CSV table of C-alpha atoms and ligand atoms in Angstrom, one decimal:
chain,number,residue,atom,x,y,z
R,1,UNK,CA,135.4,52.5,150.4
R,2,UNK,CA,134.9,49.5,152.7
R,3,UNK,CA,135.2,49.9,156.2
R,4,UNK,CA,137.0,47.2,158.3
R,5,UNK,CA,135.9,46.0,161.6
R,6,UNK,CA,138.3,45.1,164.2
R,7,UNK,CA,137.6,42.7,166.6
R,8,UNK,CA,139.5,44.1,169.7
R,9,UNK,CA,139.1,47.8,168.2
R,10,UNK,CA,138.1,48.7,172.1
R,11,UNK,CA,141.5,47.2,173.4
R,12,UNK,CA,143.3,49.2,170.8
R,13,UNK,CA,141.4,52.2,171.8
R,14,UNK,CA,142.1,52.2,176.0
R,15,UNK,CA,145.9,51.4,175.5
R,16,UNK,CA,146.6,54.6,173.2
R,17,UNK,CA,148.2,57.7,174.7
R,18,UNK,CA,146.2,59.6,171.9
R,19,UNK,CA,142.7,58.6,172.6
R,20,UNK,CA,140.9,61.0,175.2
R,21,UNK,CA,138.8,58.2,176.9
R,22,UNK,CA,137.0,60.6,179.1
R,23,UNK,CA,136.9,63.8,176.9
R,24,UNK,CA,133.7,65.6,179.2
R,25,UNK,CA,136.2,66.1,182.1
R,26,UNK,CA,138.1,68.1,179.9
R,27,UNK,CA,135.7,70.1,179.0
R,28,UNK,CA,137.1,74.3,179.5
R,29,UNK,CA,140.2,72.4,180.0
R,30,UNK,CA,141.9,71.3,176.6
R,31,UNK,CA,144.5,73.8,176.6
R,32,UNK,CA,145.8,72.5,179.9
R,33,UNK,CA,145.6,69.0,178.3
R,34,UNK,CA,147.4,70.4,175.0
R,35,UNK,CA,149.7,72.3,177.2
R,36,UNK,CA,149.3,75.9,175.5
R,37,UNK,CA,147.1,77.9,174.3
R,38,UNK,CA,147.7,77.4,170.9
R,39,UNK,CA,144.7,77.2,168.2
R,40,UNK,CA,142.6,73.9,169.0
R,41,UNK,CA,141.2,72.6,165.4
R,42,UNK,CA,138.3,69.9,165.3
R,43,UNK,CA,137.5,67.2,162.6
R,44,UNK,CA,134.2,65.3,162.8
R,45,UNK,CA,134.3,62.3,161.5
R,46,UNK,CA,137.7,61.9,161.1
R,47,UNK,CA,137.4,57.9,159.7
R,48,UNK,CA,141.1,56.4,159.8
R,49,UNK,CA,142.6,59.9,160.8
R,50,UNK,CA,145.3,60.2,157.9
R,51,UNK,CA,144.3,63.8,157.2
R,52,UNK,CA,144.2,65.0,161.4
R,53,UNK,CA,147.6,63.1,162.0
R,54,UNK,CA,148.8,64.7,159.0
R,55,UNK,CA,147.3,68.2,159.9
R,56,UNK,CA,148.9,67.8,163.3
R,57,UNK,CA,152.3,67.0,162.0
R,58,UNK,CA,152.4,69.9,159.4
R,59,UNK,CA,151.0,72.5,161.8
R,60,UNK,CA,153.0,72.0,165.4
R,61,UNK,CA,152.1,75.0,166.8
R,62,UNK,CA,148.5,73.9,166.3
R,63,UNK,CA,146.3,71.7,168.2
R,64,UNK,CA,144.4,69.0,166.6
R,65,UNK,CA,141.6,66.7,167.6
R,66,UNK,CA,140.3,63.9,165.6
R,67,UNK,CA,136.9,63.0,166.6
R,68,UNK,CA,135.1,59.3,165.3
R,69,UNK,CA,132.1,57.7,166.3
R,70,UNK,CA,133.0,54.5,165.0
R,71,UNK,CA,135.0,52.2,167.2
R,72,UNK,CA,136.9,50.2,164.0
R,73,UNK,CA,137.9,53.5,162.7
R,74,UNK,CA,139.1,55.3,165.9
R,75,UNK,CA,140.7,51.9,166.1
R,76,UNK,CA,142.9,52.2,162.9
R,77,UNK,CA,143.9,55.6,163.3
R,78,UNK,CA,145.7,55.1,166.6
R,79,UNK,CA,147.5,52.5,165.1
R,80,UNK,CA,148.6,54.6,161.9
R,81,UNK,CA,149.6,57.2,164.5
R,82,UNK,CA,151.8,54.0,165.9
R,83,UNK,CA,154.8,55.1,168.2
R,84,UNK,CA,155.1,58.5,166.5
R,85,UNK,CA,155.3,61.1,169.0
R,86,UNK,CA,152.9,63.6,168.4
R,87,UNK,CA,152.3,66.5,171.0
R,88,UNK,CA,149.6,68.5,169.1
R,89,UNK,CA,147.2,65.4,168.7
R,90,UNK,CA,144.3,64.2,170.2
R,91,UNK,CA,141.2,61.7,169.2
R,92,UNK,CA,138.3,61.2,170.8
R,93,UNK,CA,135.7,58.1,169.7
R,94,UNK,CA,132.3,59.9,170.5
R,95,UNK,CA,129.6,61.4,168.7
R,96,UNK,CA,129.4,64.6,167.1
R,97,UNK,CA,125.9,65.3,168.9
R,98,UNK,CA,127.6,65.6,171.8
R,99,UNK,CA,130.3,67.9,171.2
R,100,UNK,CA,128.8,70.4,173.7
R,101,UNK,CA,129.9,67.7,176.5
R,102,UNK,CA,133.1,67.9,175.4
R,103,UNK,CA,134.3,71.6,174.3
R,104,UNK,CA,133.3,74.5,175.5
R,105,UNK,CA,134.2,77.8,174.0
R,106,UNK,CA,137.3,76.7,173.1
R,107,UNK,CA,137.3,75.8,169.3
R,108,UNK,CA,138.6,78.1,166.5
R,109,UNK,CA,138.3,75.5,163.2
R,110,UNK,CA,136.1,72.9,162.8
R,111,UNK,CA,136.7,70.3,159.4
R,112,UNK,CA,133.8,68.3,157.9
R,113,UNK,CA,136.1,66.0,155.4
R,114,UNK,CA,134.1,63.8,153.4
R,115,UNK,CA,130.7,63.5,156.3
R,116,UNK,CA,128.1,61.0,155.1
R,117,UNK,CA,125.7,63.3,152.8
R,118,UNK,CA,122.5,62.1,153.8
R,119,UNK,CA,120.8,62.7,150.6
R,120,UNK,CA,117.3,62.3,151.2
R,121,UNK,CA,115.3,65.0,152.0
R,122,UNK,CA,114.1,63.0,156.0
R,123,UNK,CA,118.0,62.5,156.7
R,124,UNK,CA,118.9,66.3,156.2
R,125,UNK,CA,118.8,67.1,160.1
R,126,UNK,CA,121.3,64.8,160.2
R,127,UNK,CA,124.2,66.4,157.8
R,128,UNK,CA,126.7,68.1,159.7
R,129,UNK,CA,125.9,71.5,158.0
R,130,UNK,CA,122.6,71.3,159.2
R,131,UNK,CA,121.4,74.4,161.1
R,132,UNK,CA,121.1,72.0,164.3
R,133,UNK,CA,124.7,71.0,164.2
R,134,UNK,CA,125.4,74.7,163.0
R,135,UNK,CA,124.1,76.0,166.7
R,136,UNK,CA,126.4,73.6,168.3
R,137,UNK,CA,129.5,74.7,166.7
R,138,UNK,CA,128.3,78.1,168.2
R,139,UNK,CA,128.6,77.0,171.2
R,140,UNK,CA,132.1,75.6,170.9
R,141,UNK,CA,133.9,78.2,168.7
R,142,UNK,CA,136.3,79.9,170.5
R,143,UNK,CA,135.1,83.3,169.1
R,144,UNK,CA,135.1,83.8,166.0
R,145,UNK,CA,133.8,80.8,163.8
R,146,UNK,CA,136.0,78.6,161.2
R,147,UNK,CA,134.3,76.0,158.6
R,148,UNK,CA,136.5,74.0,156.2
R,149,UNK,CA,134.1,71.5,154.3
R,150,UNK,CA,135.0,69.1,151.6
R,151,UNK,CA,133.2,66.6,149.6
R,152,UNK,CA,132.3,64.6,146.6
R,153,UNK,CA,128.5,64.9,146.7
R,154,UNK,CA,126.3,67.7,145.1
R,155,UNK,CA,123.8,67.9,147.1
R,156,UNK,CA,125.7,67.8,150.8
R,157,UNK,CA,127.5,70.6,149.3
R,158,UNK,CA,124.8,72.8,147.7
R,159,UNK,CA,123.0,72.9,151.5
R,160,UNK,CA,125.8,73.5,153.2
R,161,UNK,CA,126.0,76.7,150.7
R,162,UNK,CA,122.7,77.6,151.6
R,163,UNK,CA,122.5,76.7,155.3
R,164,UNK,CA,125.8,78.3,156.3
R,165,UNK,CA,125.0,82.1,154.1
R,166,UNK,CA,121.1,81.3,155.8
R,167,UNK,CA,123.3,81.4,159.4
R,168,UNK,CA,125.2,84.4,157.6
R,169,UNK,CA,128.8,82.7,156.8
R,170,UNK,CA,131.1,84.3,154.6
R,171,UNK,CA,132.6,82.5,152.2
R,172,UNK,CA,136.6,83.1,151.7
R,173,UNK,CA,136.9,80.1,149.5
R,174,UNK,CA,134.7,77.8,147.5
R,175,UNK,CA,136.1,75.7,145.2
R,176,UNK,CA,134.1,73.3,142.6
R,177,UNK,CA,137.0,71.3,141.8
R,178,UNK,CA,139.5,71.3,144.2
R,179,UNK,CA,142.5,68.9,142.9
R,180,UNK,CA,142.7,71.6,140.0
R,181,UNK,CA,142.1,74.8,141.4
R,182,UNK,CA,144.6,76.9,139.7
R,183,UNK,CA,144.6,78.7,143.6
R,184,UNK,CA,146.7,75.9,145.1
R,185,UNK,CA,144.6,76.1,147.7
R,186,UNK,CA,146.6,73.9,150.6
R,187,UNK,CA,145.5,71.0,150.8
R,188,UNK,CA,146.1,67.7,153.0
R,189,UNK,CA,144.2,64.5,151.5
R,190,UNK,CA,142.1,62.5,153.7
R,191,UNK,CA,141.5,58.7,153.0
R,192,UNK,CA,138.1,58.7,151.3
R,193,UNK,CA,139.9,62.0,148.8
R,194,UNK,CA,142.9,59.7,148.4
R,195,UNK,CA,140.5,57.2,146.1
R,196,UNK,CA,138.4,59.7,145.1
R,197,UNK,CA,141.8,61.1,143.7
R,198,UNK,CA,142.9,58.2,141.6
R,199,UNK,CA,139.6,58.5,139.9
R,200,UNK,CA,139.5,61.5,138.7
R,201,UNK,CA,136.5,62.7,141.1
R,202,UNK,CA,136.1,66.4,141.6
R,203,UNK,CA,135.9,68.0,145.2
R,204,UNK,CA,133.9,70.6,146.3
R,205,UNK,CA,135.0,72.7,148.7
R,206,UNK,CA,134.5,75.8,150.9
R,207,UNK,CA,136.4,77.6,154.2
R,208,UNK,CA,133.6,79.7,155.4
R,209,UNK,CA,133.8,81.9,158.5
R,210,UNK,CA,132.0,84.6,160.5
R,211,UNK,CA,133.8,86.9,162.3
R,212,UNK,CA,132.2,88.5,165.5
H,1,SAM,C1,132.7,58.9,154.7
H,1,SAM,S1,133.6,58.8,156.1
H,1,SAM,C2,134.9,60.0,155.9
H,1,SAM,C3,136.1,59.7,156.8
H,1,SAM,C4,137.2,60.7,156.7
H,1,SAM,N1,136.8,62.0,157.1
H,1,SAM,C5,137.8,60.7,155.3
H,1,SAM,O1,137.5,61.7,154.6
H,1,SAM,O2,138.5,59.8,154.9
H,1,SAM,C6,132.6,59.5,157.4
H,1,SAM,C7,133.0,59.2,158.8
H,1,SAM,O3,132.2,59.9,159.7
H,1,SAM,C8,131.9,59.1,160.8
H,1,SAM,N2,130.7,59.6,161.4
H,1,SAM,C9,129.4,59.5,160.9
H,1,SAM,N3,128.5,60.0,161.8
H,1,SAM,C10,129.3,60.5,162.9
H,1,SAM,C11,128.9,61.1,164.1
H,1,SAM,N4,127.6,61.4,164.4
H,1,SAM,N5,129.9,61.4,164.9
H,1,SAM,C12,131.2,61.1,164.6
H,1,SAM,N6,131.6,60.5,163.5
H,1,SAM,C13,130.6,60.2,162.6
H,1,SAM,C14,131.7,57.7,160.2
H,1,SAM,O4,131.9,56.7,161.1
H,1,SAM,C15,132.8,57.7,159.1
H,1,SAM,O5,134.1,57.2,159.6
């Protein structure tokens, strides 16, 4: 999929109500932010943010924040969010590496929809579902911790297996072919699955938790 870049992508960004521009002040704080306590649900790497707006507008009395490190994308998913009013959503255009500025215990599901799978064996610090990334989420969950992952490629999903039962996750589902999972496990499409869709691709997927 191609990404587009937008030329005032930063304008965009500082006029939208749904953008946290400053998101290490609110740090301990994003229930008073949210306005509740409700459940506060993280995607990294959220791209053009169809499946967090979505998520958000399904699931009111949960909280939602998109996060994007790419200024284009962040861009293009406050304008799909347009002038729809939506209470339980927030975005944030920062990099996962520093999710321990921004949250702290205060996370109960994080999504990893579609993250770039890094397939050579130098790049594998870099997958999200790398042990590194796995210790900060630990310091973010909430209590107990809450993995949803889903992707087209093999080999993303094969270590994400074996990192996340290595860091002794439980697997409650784990699907090789999502779209036909005779489970109907719910399911909200994100952009990249949307063409993966139309062409037949299969997705692998797996909610993994580990309850302390
Ligand atoms: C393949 S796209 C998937 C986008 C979306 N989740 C979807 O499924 O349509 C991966 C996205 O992750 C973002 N990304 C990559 N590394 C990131 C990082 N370190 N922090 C935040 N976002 C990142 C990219 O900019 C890109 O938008």
């Amino acid at each position: 999929m191609r990404y587009n870049v937008i030329k005032d992508a930063q304008k965009i960004i500082d006029n939208s109500t749904y953008l946290v521009k400053d998101p290490q002040s609110y740090k301990n704080r994003w229930a008073s932010l949210f306005g509740n306590n409700n459940p506060i649900c993280l995607e990294l790497g959220m791209g053009r943010g169809s499946f967090i707006i979505e998520m958000a507008r399904l699931h009111p009395n949960v909280n939602y924040v998109g996060l994007e490190l790419d200024k284009s994308q962040t861009a293009t998913a406050v304008k799909m969010v347009g002038n729809k009013k939506i209470n339980n959503l927030k975005m944030i255009c920062g990099d996962a590496k520093d999710i321990i500025n921004f949250f702290g215990k205060e996370i109960d599901t994080i999504y990893l929809t579609f993250s770039e799978p890094w397939p050579k064996k130098q790049d594998e610090k870099k997958r999200f579902t790398h042990e590194s990334y796995l210790k900060l989420y630990d310091r973010i969950f909430r209590k107990n911790k809450h993995i949803i992952l889903k992707t087209d490629n093999k080999i993303l999903f094969s270590s994400a297996l074996e990192s996340l039962s290595k860091y002794w996750y439980v697997f409650d589902k784990v699907s090789l072919d999502l779209h036909n999972d005779e489970r109907n496990i719910e399911n909200v499409l994100t952009d990249f699955e949307k063409q993966y869709f139309k062409e037949h691709r299969k997705i692998y997927y797996l909610d993994a938790s580990f309850k302390n």
